[in-house]
Structures are given as C-alpha cells and as structure tokens.
Short mmCIF file of C-alpha atoms and ligand atoms in Angstrom, two decimals:
data_model
loop_
_atom_site.label_atom_id
_atom_site.label_comp_id
_atom_site.label_asym_id
_atom_site.label_seq_id
_atom_site.Cartn_x
_atom_site.Cartn_y
_atom_site.Cartn_z
CA UNK A 1 74.66 90.88 -45.65
CA UNK A 2 76.34 91.93 -48.82
CA UNK A 3 76.07 89.14 -51.67
CA UNK A 4 76.28 86.32 -49.09
CA UNK A 5 73.21 84.48 -48.20
CA UNK A 6 73.70 84.33 -44.48
CA UNK A 7 70.97 81.64 -43.83
CA UNK A 8 72.16 79.53 -46.37
CA UNK A 9 75.62 79.97 -44.68
CA UNK A 10 76.82 77.55 -41.91
CA UNK A 11 80.23 77.74 -40.04
CA UNK A 12 81.48 75.57 -37.37
CA UNK A 13 84.83 75.02 -35.79
CA UNK A 14 86.45 72.32 -33.70
CA UNK A 15 89.26 72.46 -31.38
CA UNK A 16 91.92 70.23 -32.11
CA UNK A 17 91.81 67.28 -30.11
CA UNK A 18 93.80 64.58 -32.14
CA UNK A 19 91.87 61.44 -33.28
CA UNK A 20 88.38 61.77 -32.93
CA UNK A 21 85.93 58.71 -31.45
CA UNK A 22 82.51 57.43 -31.86
CA UNK A 23 80.94 60.11 -30.00
CA UNK A 24 82.47 62.86 -32.10
CA UNK A 25 81.18 60.98 -35.11
CA UNK A 26 77.43 60.35 -34.06
CA UNK A 27 77.42 64.01 -32.04
CA UNK A 28 78.85 65.94 -34.99
CA UNK A 29 80.52 64.64 -38.02
CA UNK A 30 77.67 62.78 -38.97
CA UNK A 31 75.35 65.82 -39.06
CA UNK A 32 77.95 68.02 -40.81
CA UNK A 33 78.04 65.38 -43.52
CA UNK A 34 74.36 66.08 -43.87
CA UNK A 35 74.25 69.62 -43.68
CA UNK A 36 77.19 70.08 -46.31
CA UNK A 37 75.02 68.86 -48.76
CA UNK A 38 72.35 71.20 -47.86
CA UNK A 39 74.13 74.34 -46.85
CA UNK A 40 77.02 76.54 -47.78
CA UNK A 41 79.52 75.11 -45.08
CA UNK A 42 82.67 76.33 -43.81
CA UNK A 43 84.64 73.67 -41.08
CA UNK A 44 87.77 74.70 -39.81
CA UNK A 45 90.19 73.33 -37.07
CA UNK A 46 90.13 76.13 -34.39
CA UNK A 47 93.97 76.00 -33.46
CA UNK A 48 93.84 79.60 -31.55
CA UNK A 49 91.15 78.42 -29.24
CA UNK A 50 93.48 75.09 -28.62
CA UNK A 51 96.00 78.01 -27.58
CA UNK A 52 93.93 79.73 -25.29
CA UNK A 53 93.97 77.04 -22.81
CA UNK A 54 97.16 74.84 -24.01
CA UNK A 55 99.43 77.62 -24.54
CA UNK A 56 102.28 75.57 -22.47
CA UNK A 57 102.01 72.59 -24.60
CA UNK A 58 101.97 73.90 -28.27
CA UNK A 59 104.47 71.11 -29.46
CA UNK A 60 100.77 68.92 -29.90
CA UNK A 61 98.94 71.33 -31.97
CA UNK A 62 99.81 70.28 -35.45
CA UNK A 63 99.90 66.54 -35.19
CA UNK A 64 96.44 66.99 -33.37
CA UNK A 65 95.16 69.44 -36.18
CA UNK A 66 96.26 66.57 -38.53
CA UNK A 67 94.68 63.69 -36.96
CA UNK A 68 91.50 65.40 -36.51
CA UNK A 69 91.18 66.70 -39.94
CA UNK A 70 92.19 63.23 -41.28
CA UNK A 71 88.97 61.78 -39.08
CA UNK A 72 86.73 64.28 -40.51
CA UNK A 73 87.47 63.30 -44.32
CA UNK A 74 87.49 59.60 -43.50
CA UNK A 75 83.89 60.62 -41.64
CA UNK A 76 82.97 61.66 -45.10
CA UNK A 77 83.21 65.59 -44.53
CA UNK A 78 84.36 66.60 -48.26
CA UNK A 79 86.67 69.31 -49.01
CA UNK A 80 84.06 69.61 -52.53
CA UNK A 81 80.87 69.78 -50.78
CA UNK A 82 82.09 71.91 -47.74
CA UNK A 83 84.94 74.30 -47.47
CA UNK A 84 87.50 73.12 -45.00
CA UNK A 85 90.78 74.78 -43.10
CA UNK A 86 92.37 75.87 -40.51
CA UNK A 87 92.01 78.72 -38.41
CA UNK A 88 95.21 80.11 -38.14
CA UNK A 89 95.69 80.10 -41.86
CA UNK A 90 93.04 83.14 -41.97
CA UNK A 91 94.59 85.84 -40.16
CA UNK A 92 91.30 87.72 -40.84
CA UNK A 93 89.63 85.99 -37.88
CA UNK A 94 92.32 87.36 -35.76
CA UNK A 95 91.91 91.08 -37.51
CA UNK A 96 88.31 90.67 -37.01
CA UNK A 97 88.77 89.55 -33.64
CA UNK A 98 91.07 92.66 -32.51
CA UNK A 99 88.05 94.85 -33.67
CA UNK A 100 85.68 93.51 -32.32
CA UNK A 101 87.51 93.57 -28.97
CA UNK A 102 87.49 97.71 -29.26
CA UNK A 103 83.53 97.81 -28.86
CA UNK A 104 82.91 94.65 -26.47
CA UNK A 105 82.57 95.17 -22.76
CA UNK A 106 84.44 93.11 -20.34
CA UNK A 107 81.74 92.28 -18.27
CA UNK A 108 80.09 90.57 -21.25
CA UNK A 109 83.09 88.18 -21.62
CA UNK A 110 83.27 87.53 -17.75
CA UNK A 111 79.64 86.65 -17.00
CA UNK A 112 79.70 83.80 -20.09
CA UNK A 113 79.25 80.61 -18.23
CA UNK A 114 81.94 78.88 -19.63
CA UNK A 115 84.55 81.43 -18.57
CA UNK A 116 84.13 80.43 -14.77
CA UNK A 117 83.24 76.69 -15.42
CA UNK A 118 86.57 75.93 -17.47
CA UNK A 119 88.78 77.77 -14.95
CA UNK A 120 87.20 75.62 -12.34
CA UNK A 121 87.33 72.61 -14.18
CA UNK A 122 90.97 73.06 -15.69
CA UNK A 123 92.65 74.01 -12.36
CA UNK A 124 95.99 72.67 -13.41
CA UNK A 125 96.51 75.41 -16.34
CA UNK A 126 96.93 79.11 -15.32
CA UNK A 127 93.75 80.69 -17.37
CA UNK A 128 93.75 83.96 -15.79
CA UNK A 129 94.89 85.19 -19.00
CA UNK A 130 93.89 87.63 -21.81
CA UNK A 131 93.40 85.36 -24.41
CA UNK A 132 91.24 82.69 -22.38
CA UNK A 133 88.81 85.77 -21.47
CA UNK A 134 88.67 86.41 -25.27
CA UNK A 135 87.89 82.88 -26.08
CA UNK A 136 84.25 83.48 -26.85
CA UNK A 137 84.86 86.84 -29.14
CA UNK A 138 87.64 84.88 -31.05
CA UNK A 139 84.52 82.44 -31.99
CA UNK A 140 82.33 85.48 -32.47
CA UNK A 141 84.96 86.64 -34.99
CA UNK A 142 85.10 82.85 -36.66
CA UNK A 143 81.36 82.97 -36.76
CA UNK A 144 81.04 86.83 -38.09
CA UNK A 145 83.92 86.92 -40.20
CA UNK A 146 81.72 84.57 -42.67
CA UNK A 147 78.48 86.26 -42.39
CA UNK A 148 77.11 82.80 -41.40
CA UNK A 149 73.57 82.68 -40.38
CA UNK A 150 73.58 79.03 -38.87
CA UNK A 151 76.11 77.55 -36.51
CA UNK A 152 75.91 73.85 -35.38
CA UNK A 153 77.08 73.37 -32.01
CA UNK A 154 76.44 71.51 -29.03
CA UNK A 155 74.33 73.01 -25.84
CA UNK A 156 77.94 73.80 -24.00
CA UNK A 157 78.19 76.32 -26.90
CA UNK A 158 75.17 78.10 -27.11
CA UNK A 159 76.19 80.86 -24.96
CA UNK A 160 78.83 81.53 -27.39
CA UNK A 161 76.35 82.27 -30.18
CA UNK A 162 74.39 84.40 -27.57
CA UNK A 163 77.27 86.91 -27.52
CA UNK A 164 78.03 86.54 -30.86
CA UNK A 165 74.51 88.16 -31.37
CA UNK A 166 74.69 90.66 -28.67
CA UNK A 167 78.49 91.78 -30.52
CA UNK A 168 76.90 91.79 -33.86
CA UNK A 169 74.09 93.98 -32.56
CA UNK A 170 76.27 96.58 -30.85
CA UNK A 171 78.45 96.72 -33.98
CA UNK A 172 75.58 97.14 -36.10
CA UNK A 173 73.83 99.77 -34.03
CA UNK A 174 77.54 101.70 -34.00
CA UNK A 175 78.55 101.42 -37.20
CA UNK A 176 75.27 100.70 -39.72
CA UNK A 177 74.45 104.53 -39.85
CA UNK A 178 74.61 105.95 -42.40
CA UNK A 179 73.25 109.57 -43.46
CA UNK A 180 70.03 109.78 -45.03
CA UNK A 181 69.55 106.25 -44.18
CA UNK A 182 65.50 106.36 -44.46
CA UNK A 183 65.36 107.87 -47.92
CA UNK A 184 68.02 105.85 -49.46
CA UNK A 185 66.00 102.67 -47.99
CA UNK A 186 62.75 104.23 -49.32
CA UNK A 187 64.36 104.88 -52.77
CA UNK A 188 65.67 101.20 -52.93
CA UNK A 189 62.36 99.96 -51.94
CA UNK A 190 60.88 101.92 -55.40
CA UNK A 191 63.76 100.21 -57.42
CA UNK A 192 62.44 96.79 -56.71
CA UNK A 193 59.53 97.65 -58.97
CA UNK A 194 56.03 97.91 -57.84
CA UNK A 195 54.90 94.45 -57.05
CA UNK A 196 57.73 93.58 -54.84
CA UNK A 197 57.88 97.00 -53.36
CA UNK A 198 54.68 96.33 -52.20
CA UNK A 199 55.31 93.06 -50.64
CA UNK A 200 58.15 94.32 -48.97
CA UNK A 201 56.62 96.85 -47.52
CA UNK A 202 53.90 94.85 -45.95
CA UNK A 203 56.20 91.95 -44.90
CA UNK A 204 58.24 94.91 -43.04
CA UNK A 205 55.11 96.32 -41.35
CA UNK A 206 53.92 93.01 -40.37
CA UNK A 207 57.20 92.14 -38.83
CA UNK A 208 57.92 95.39 -37.32
CA UNK A 209 54.24 95.51 -35.84
CA UNK A 210 53.70 91.97 -34.81
CA UNK A 211 57.23 90.79 -34.89
CA UNK A 212 55.94 87.75 -37.16
CA UNK A 213 59.30 86.18 -37.71
CA UNK A 214 57.54 84.31 -40.84
CA UNK A 215 56.94 87.84 -42.49
CA UNK A 216 60.84 88.40 -41.49
CA UNK A 217 62.13 85.36 -43.32
CA UNK A 218 59.78 86.25 -46.45
CA UNK A 219 61.04 89.63 -46.51
CA UNK A 220 64.76 88.32 -46.62
CA UNK A 221 63.91 85.82 -49.20
CA UNK A 222 61.99 88.25 -51.40
CA UNK A 223 65.50 90.48 -51.19
CA UNK A 224 67.58 87.96 -51.72
CA UNK A 225 65.78 87.19 -55.38
CA UNK A 226 66.21 90.76 -56.38
CA UNK A 227 68.33 91.34 -59.25
CA UNK A 228 67.68 94.87 -59.97
CA UNK A 229 68.85 96.36 -57.01
CA UNK A 230 72.68 96.90 -55.90
CA UNK A 231 74.40 95.06 -53.29
CA UNK A 232 74.72 98.27 -51.30
CA UNK A 233 70.83 98.73 -51.51
CA UNK A 234 70.36 95.34 -50.61
CA UNK A 235 71.96 95.56 -47.30
CA UNK A 236 70.03 98.45 -46.59
CA UNK A 237 66.94 97.03 -47.04
CA UNK A 238 68.00 94.23 -44.89
CA UNK A 239 68.53 96.64 -42.33
CA UNK A 240 65.60 98.42 -42.85
CA UNK A 241 63.48 95.64 -42.35
CA UNK A 242 64.34 95.32 -38.74
CA UNK A 243 63.94 99.09 -38.24
CA UNK A 244 67.90 99.80 -37.85
CA UNK A 245 70.57 100.67 -40.23
CA UNK A 246 72.64 98.68 -42.67
CA UNK A 247 73.24 95.14 -41.48
CA UNK A 248 76.99 94.66 -41.56
CA UNK A 249 77.27 91.60 -39.40
CA UNK A 250 74.12 89.34 -39.45
CA UNK A 251 73.19 87.78 -35.94
CA UNK A 252 73.97 84.13 -36.16
CA UNK A 253 71.70 81.32 -35.18
CA UNK A 254 72.87 78.52 -33.06
CA UNK A 255 71.57 75.40 -34.88
CA UNK A 256 71.63 72.95 -32.03
CA UNK A 257 72.95 69.65 -32.19
CA UNK A 258 71.20 66.97 -30.57
CA UNK A 259 73.28 65.74 -27.47
CA UNK A 260 75.00 62.98 -28.49
CA UNK A 261 73.74 59.99 -26.41
CA UNK A 262 76.65 58.16 -27.53
CA UNK A 263 77.51 56.24 -24.53
CA UNK A 264 81.33 55.06 -23.46
CA UNK A 265 82.55 51.82 -22.77
CA UNK A 266 81.37 52.58 -18.94
CA UNK A 267 78.08 53.81 -19.63
CA UNK A 268 79.12 57.32 -19.25
CA UNK A 269 79.02 60.01 -21.93
CA UNK A 270 81.97 58.80 -24.24
CA UNK A 271 84.61 61.16 -23.62
CA UNK A 272 88.63 61.22 -24.02
CA UNK A 273 88.91 62.23 -20.57
CA UNK A 274 86.96 59.55 -19.11
CA UNK A 275 89.12 57.03 -21.05
CA UNK A 276 86.11 55.30 -22.59
CA UNK A 277 86.11 55.31 -26.21
CA UNK A 278 86.48 53.68 -29.31
CA UNK A 279 88.32 55.70 -31.70
CA UNK A 280 87.61 56.38 -35.53
CA UNK A 281 91.10 54.44 -36.28
CA UNK A 282 90.48 51.35 -33.80
CA UNK A 283 90.87 47.89 -35.65
CA UNK A 284 88.06 45.39 -35.69
CA UNK A 285 90.36 43.42 -33.17
CA UNK A 286 90.79 46.55 -30.94
CA UNK A 287 86.80 47.26 -30.71
CA UNK A 288 86.43 43.45 -29.95
CA UNK A 289 88.59 43.69 -27.12
CA UNK A 290 87.16 46.92 -25.87
CA UNK A 291 84.03 45.79 -26.11
CA UNK A 292 84.74 42.49 -24.62
CA UNK A 293 86.15 44.20 -21.71
CA UNK A 294 82.83 46.00 -21.33
CA UNK A 295 81.33 45.67 -17.67
CA UNK A 296 77.80 43.84 -17.63
CA UNK A 297 74.97 43.79 -15.16
CA UNK A 298 76.80 43.12 -12.03
CA UNK A 299 74.47 40.58 -11.22
CA UNK A 300 75.44 38.26 -13.90
CA UNK A 301 78.45 36.52 -12.28
CA UNK A 302 77.95 33.21 -13.48
CA UNK A 303 76.71 32.29 -17.12
CA UNK A 304 73.30 31.16 -15.73
CA UNK A 305 72.65 34.14 -13.49
CA UNK A 306 69.69 36.00 -15.24
CA UNK A 307 70.24 40.16 -16.07
CA UNK A 308 69.01 43.36 -16.61
CA UNK A 309 69.67 45.30 -19.67
CA UNK A 310 68.75 48.49 -17.72
CA UNK A 311 71.79 47.81 -15.72
CA UNK A 312 74.12 47.56 -18.56
CA UNK A 313 76.15 49.63 -20.74
CA UNK A 314 76.37 46.94 -23.44
CA UNK A 315 72.69 47.51 -24.16
CA UNK A 316 73.26 51.59 -24.47
CA UNK A 317 75.41 50.21 -27.35
CA UNK A 318 72.45 48.22 -28.61
CA UNK A 319 70.30 51.26 -28.37
CA UNK A 320 72.62 53.13 -31.17
CA UNK A 321 73.93 49.77 -33.09
CA UNK A 322 70.93 47.26 -33.22
CA UNK A 323 67.65 46.88 -34.45
CA UNK A 324 64.12 46.36 -32.29
CA UNK A 325 64.47 42.82 -33.10
CA UNK A 326 67.47 42.47 -31.66
CA UNK A 327 66.72 44.48 -28.61
CA UNK A 328 63.90 42.21 -27.96
CA UNK A 329 66.31 39.07 -28.52
CA UNK A 330 68.76 40.83 -25.62
CA UNK A 331 65.77 41.94 -22.97
CA UNK A 332 64.63 38.39 -23.32
CA UNK A 333 67.89 36.32 -23.19
CA UNK A 334 69.44 38.38 -20.50
CA UNK A 335 66.63 38.26 -18.28
CA UNK A 336 66.06 34.39 -18.67
CA UNK A 337 69.83 33.89 -19.10
CA UNK A 338 69.15 32.16 -22.51
CA UNK A 339 72.21 34.29 -23.71
CA UNK A 340 75.66 34.81 -22.64
CA UNK A 341 77.26 38.62 -22.64
CA UNK A 342 79.65 37.30 -25.13
CA UNK A 343 76.84 36.72 -27.18
CA UNK A 344 75.20 39.72 -26.64
CA UNK A 345 78.23 41.73 -27.25
CA UNK A 346 78.58 39.96 -30.70
CA UNK A 347 76.51 42.18 -32.76
CA UNK A 348 77.53 45.29 -31.22
CA UNK A 349 81.09 44.36 -31.94
CA UNK A 350 79.90 43.38 -35.63
CA UNK A 351 78.00 46.65 -36.02
CA UNK A 352 80.92 49.29 -35.02
CA UNK A 353 83.33 47.28 -37.15
CA UNK A 354 80.95 47.89 -40.12
CA UNK A 355 80.24 51.00 -39.62
CA UNK A 356 83.85 51.84 -39.22
CA UNK A 357 84.96 50.00 -42.00
CA UNK A 358 85.01 52.22 -44.64
CA UNK A 359 86.23 55.37 -42.78
CA UNK A 360 89.57 53.45 -41.96
CA UNK A 361 90.09 52.94 -45.58
CA UNK A 362 89.56 56.52 -46.47
CA UNK A 363 91.81 57.20 -43.53
CA UNK A 364 94.14 55.13 -44.65
CA UNK A 365 94.39 56.67 -48.37
CA UNK A 366 94.72 60.13 -46.82
CA UNK A 367 97.51 59.09 -44.41
CA UNK A 368 99.18 57.41 -47.51
CA UNK A 369 98.67 60.77 -49.47
CA UNK A 370 98.93 63.72 -47.27
CA UNK A 371 99.27 65.88 -50.19
CA UNK A 372 95.76 65.19 -51.12
CA UNK A 373 94.93 66.48 -47.72
CA UNK A 374 97.09 69.59 -48.19
CA UNK A 375 95.23 70.32 -51.74
CA UNK A 376 91.76 70.31 -49.72
CA UNK A 377 93.32 72.80 -46.96
CA UNK A 378 94.96 75.13 -49.54
CA UNK A 379 91.48 75.30 -51.35
CA UNK A 380 89.74 75.47 -48.25
CA UNK A 381 91.44 78.20 -47.03
CA UNK A 382 91.58 80.23 -50.13
CA UNK A 383 87.93 80.09 -50.73
CA UNK A 384 87.64 81.02 -47.02
CA UNK A 385 89.89 83.98 -47.24
CA UNK A 386 87.89 85.45 -50.08
CA UNK A 387 84.58 85.58 -47.99
CA UNK A 388 86.83 86.66 -44.95
CA UNK A 389 88.37 89.51 -46.79
CA UNK A 390 85.06 91.26 -48.22
CA UNK A 391 83.90 91.00 -44.50
CA UNK A 392 86.98 92.99 -43.27
CA UNK A 393 86.85 95.47 -46.25
CA UNK A 394 83.68 96.53 -45.24
CA UNK A 395 84.31 96.70 -41.40
CA UNK A 396 87.59 98.49 -41.95
CA UNK A 397 85.60 100.84 -43.73
CA UNK A 398 82.85 101.61 -41.22
CA UNK A 399 85.64 101.57 -38.47
CA UNK A 400 87.26 104.34 -40.17
CA UNK A 401 89.91 102.41 -41.29
CA UNK A 402 90.00 102.68 -44.84
CA UNK A 403 92.88 104.60 -46.19
CA UNK A 404 93.91 105.51 -49.56
CA UNK A 405 97.36 105.11 -50.49
N1 LIG B 501 84.37 76.82 -29.19
C1 LIG B 501 84.02 75.65 -29.69
C2 LIG B 501 84.17 74.07 -29.27
O1 LIG B 501 84.77 74.15 -27.92
C3 LIG B 501 84.86 75.37 -31.34
C4 LIG B 501 84.80 76.79 -31.69
C5 LIG B 501 85.51 77.87 -32.19
C6 LIG B 501 83.71 77.14 -32.61
N2 LIG B 501 84.97 78.51 -33.09
C7 LIG B 501 83.76 78.26 -33.27
C8 LIG B 501 82.28 76.33 -32.98
C9 LIG B 501 82.76 78.98 -34.35
C10 LIG B 501 81.52 76.88 -33.47
C11 LIG B 501 81.64 78.41 -34.31
O2 LIG B 501 83.47 73.23 -29.51
FE1 LIG B 502 74.55 43.57 -20.24
FE2 LIG B 502 73.78 41.61 -22.64
FE3 LIG B 502 75.10 40.36 -20.62
FE4 LIG B 502 72.54 41.18 -20.35
S1 LIG B 502 73.51 39.80 -21.58
S2 LIG B 502 74.53 41.82 -18.93
S3 LIG B 502 72.55 43.68 -21.89
S4 LIG B 502 75.76 42.47 -22.11
#
C-alpha cells in the first residue's frame, strides 16, 4: 500500500479504436468525468492491448490513439483532474507484466472466459499467440503498477479484475513474508499510541473473527490517517489486518459501470462493428441525416397508420434523450397517428446535437492545437511513471532484483 491510498485511486484503460461514439460517452466517459472529481484517477490508452489482437495492422494505432484521446478530452475528461497517458509510454507496465508472468499459472490465463470467446469471435485473426494469452495479465500489471483499489469497467471486464486479485494475492503470499513479521507488526501497533492501537486491535479482531468488511474499512481508514508511524510500518499493519504478511500489491475491486443502454440507430446496442453509431464528431447535419434514416415501427407505412413506440428504435433514443412529457407525447401521437415519424424524431435530433455541440467545440480546439494535447500527455506520463516506479522498486526488491552498483 505504501504511501498511496489505494481506496482513492482509480485506474481504467480503453483500447484505441479511433473516434468514439455516443455509446462510449454514455457508457464510459460520462462516468470517468464524474469520477475524476471524486478520486485520484489514472486513465490510459491501452495501445499494447490493441497489439495483442491487431499486431498485423500497427499502422492504424497512432491515429486511433490520437482520435480517442481527443474524444476523451472533448467529452470532459481533464488532464488536470485526472492523469492521462498512453500505456506504451510507461514501460513499467511491461516490466511488471514480465515479473508477474513468473508466478502466474498458464491455466489461470487459459480459463479466463474472454480468451476462448475472443478467439471464436475474431476468427480472421490468428490469436494463438503468447501475447494474446497474456492479455489479462498485462491488464493486471496495468492495475497493480498503480496499486489502484478501484477499476471502473463494464461487465465484460470483470473476469480480468478477478484474475488481477488472484495474481495480487499470490504475489503477496509469496513475497510479502518478512522475518519477524508478527513482532514487527505488534511493535508498529504500539507506535500508533494507546487509543489508536486499541481501536486497531478491536477492528482487526472483528474483521478476522467475523469477516466484517465494515471493520476492515474502518481499520484501513484509521491506518491511513496515522502520522506517527513509518510507511513500512503502515504497510505491515495493512497486511496484519488481513492476517497475511505485507500487502505489496493491494487487491483491486471492479467498479462496475452500469451496462450502457445506449441504443444504436437500428435498436441494437450501439457498436462500431454493427455500423449503427453516431460519433461524437458527427455534425448536426450528419446526426439529422442518420436519425432521419432510422427505421421506425414497420406498421407505420403511411402517415396516418398508427404505430407502437415499443416496436421502434427511435423511442429507445427518446428514453435516453427526452423527458417524461415528451415520452407521453410520443406514446399518444404514435398510437393515434397524431404525429408523424419526422415530428417524432425532431426532439431527439435536437437533444443529441445540443449534447454534442460543446464536445465538438473542444475537439476542434484540441485538433487546432495538438501541442496542448501533447503537454497533457507528457505531464500525465510523468505522474504515471513516478507512481509506477515506486511500485517497481518494491517489487524488484522483494523478488531479489535489487542490486547495488
Ligand atoms: N481490456 C480493457 C478493455 O478492453 C482495456 C484495459 C486494458 C483496461 N487495461 C486495463 C481496463 C486496465 C481497465 C483496467 O476494455
Ligand atoms: Fe417510432 Fe416515433 Fe414513428 Fe412512433 S412516431 S413509429 S415512436 S418514430
């Protein structure tokens, strides 16, 4: 745990897929924008992860990374409120990935559900590679190198956070042992002073005897505020709480992002591979055109045929973009043929255009001033490397790799 407050630290990444769409915005970015004011957030472009599947087309990566980062910034993710960087600019991820690979059973990786699933799904790519098998372990390194306690991800990524926990546990079990640990921990408890020591001991007992996670959290908070013990002692006491040795790599938790309900133009989930997206950079004309071409309830062939909003993807967009009164207006007007589909689409087009306008202005500003983006990334990379170096120093040490020149 060392000096970082893991519970406050958040890490998440996204594979660079180029320009983002409303599904990314409503599903991920809006959440990041909120989290960045509440936590110590690290967000990065997972370009190495992109290579695990698309190693045959590396020429696309740079542009995809750039477009994605500009879209993050356009959506309101901020280089001041959070730490933004590109994975491959922080080589510590790779070093930790290598070191973790020493202790990770191949079978753990083979049984991660995404391994077989993705191989099935991406049949035209040869994914029988070492790098692809290691995808979740690289992700573990991404998380553990910052000792992030919380990882906002969608349901499809929960298995990757789970394996990260297992790897961390194994690592701490193997390398968190220290000669005379118990005695040192007891001595550290006393150094906190009578009152805090008593509280710590009670909370530890409650947690260990009853598995009370409330007690665990309270004890962690108590440790976090201690001023008069060393970082080394603090780490010991974090480990001692849970009964083990030192916690070198804390186990992260998935912060499940509610599944984006963002429907695409055809009513399926919005996704680049379905070709049903509205991108964050679509102009008002493009948005209008796309929405106007959307299919509606097939029963409404003529203007005076009544329809059913329940059978229409446009109504799904109303759920995201318009208020209750408008929904009632659609329900009534559609069922009675009182409104036409063009009328019905109008408020959706307006709401999307209004939502996108400020983002597009920001995207334009950043595109016109790419150096501003580079500065944000340079600063983010520096902050990220600093945090990552601290972890690696400790990892090298416990793995027998600290040499004195
Ligand atoms: N695998 C994630 C995805 O496809 C991206 C990712 C890479 C990530 N490293 C991460 C997400 C670390 C969270 C934490 O969406
Ligand atoms: Fe769909 Fe609206 Fe047309 Fe009804 S009126 S079919 S909800 S677009």
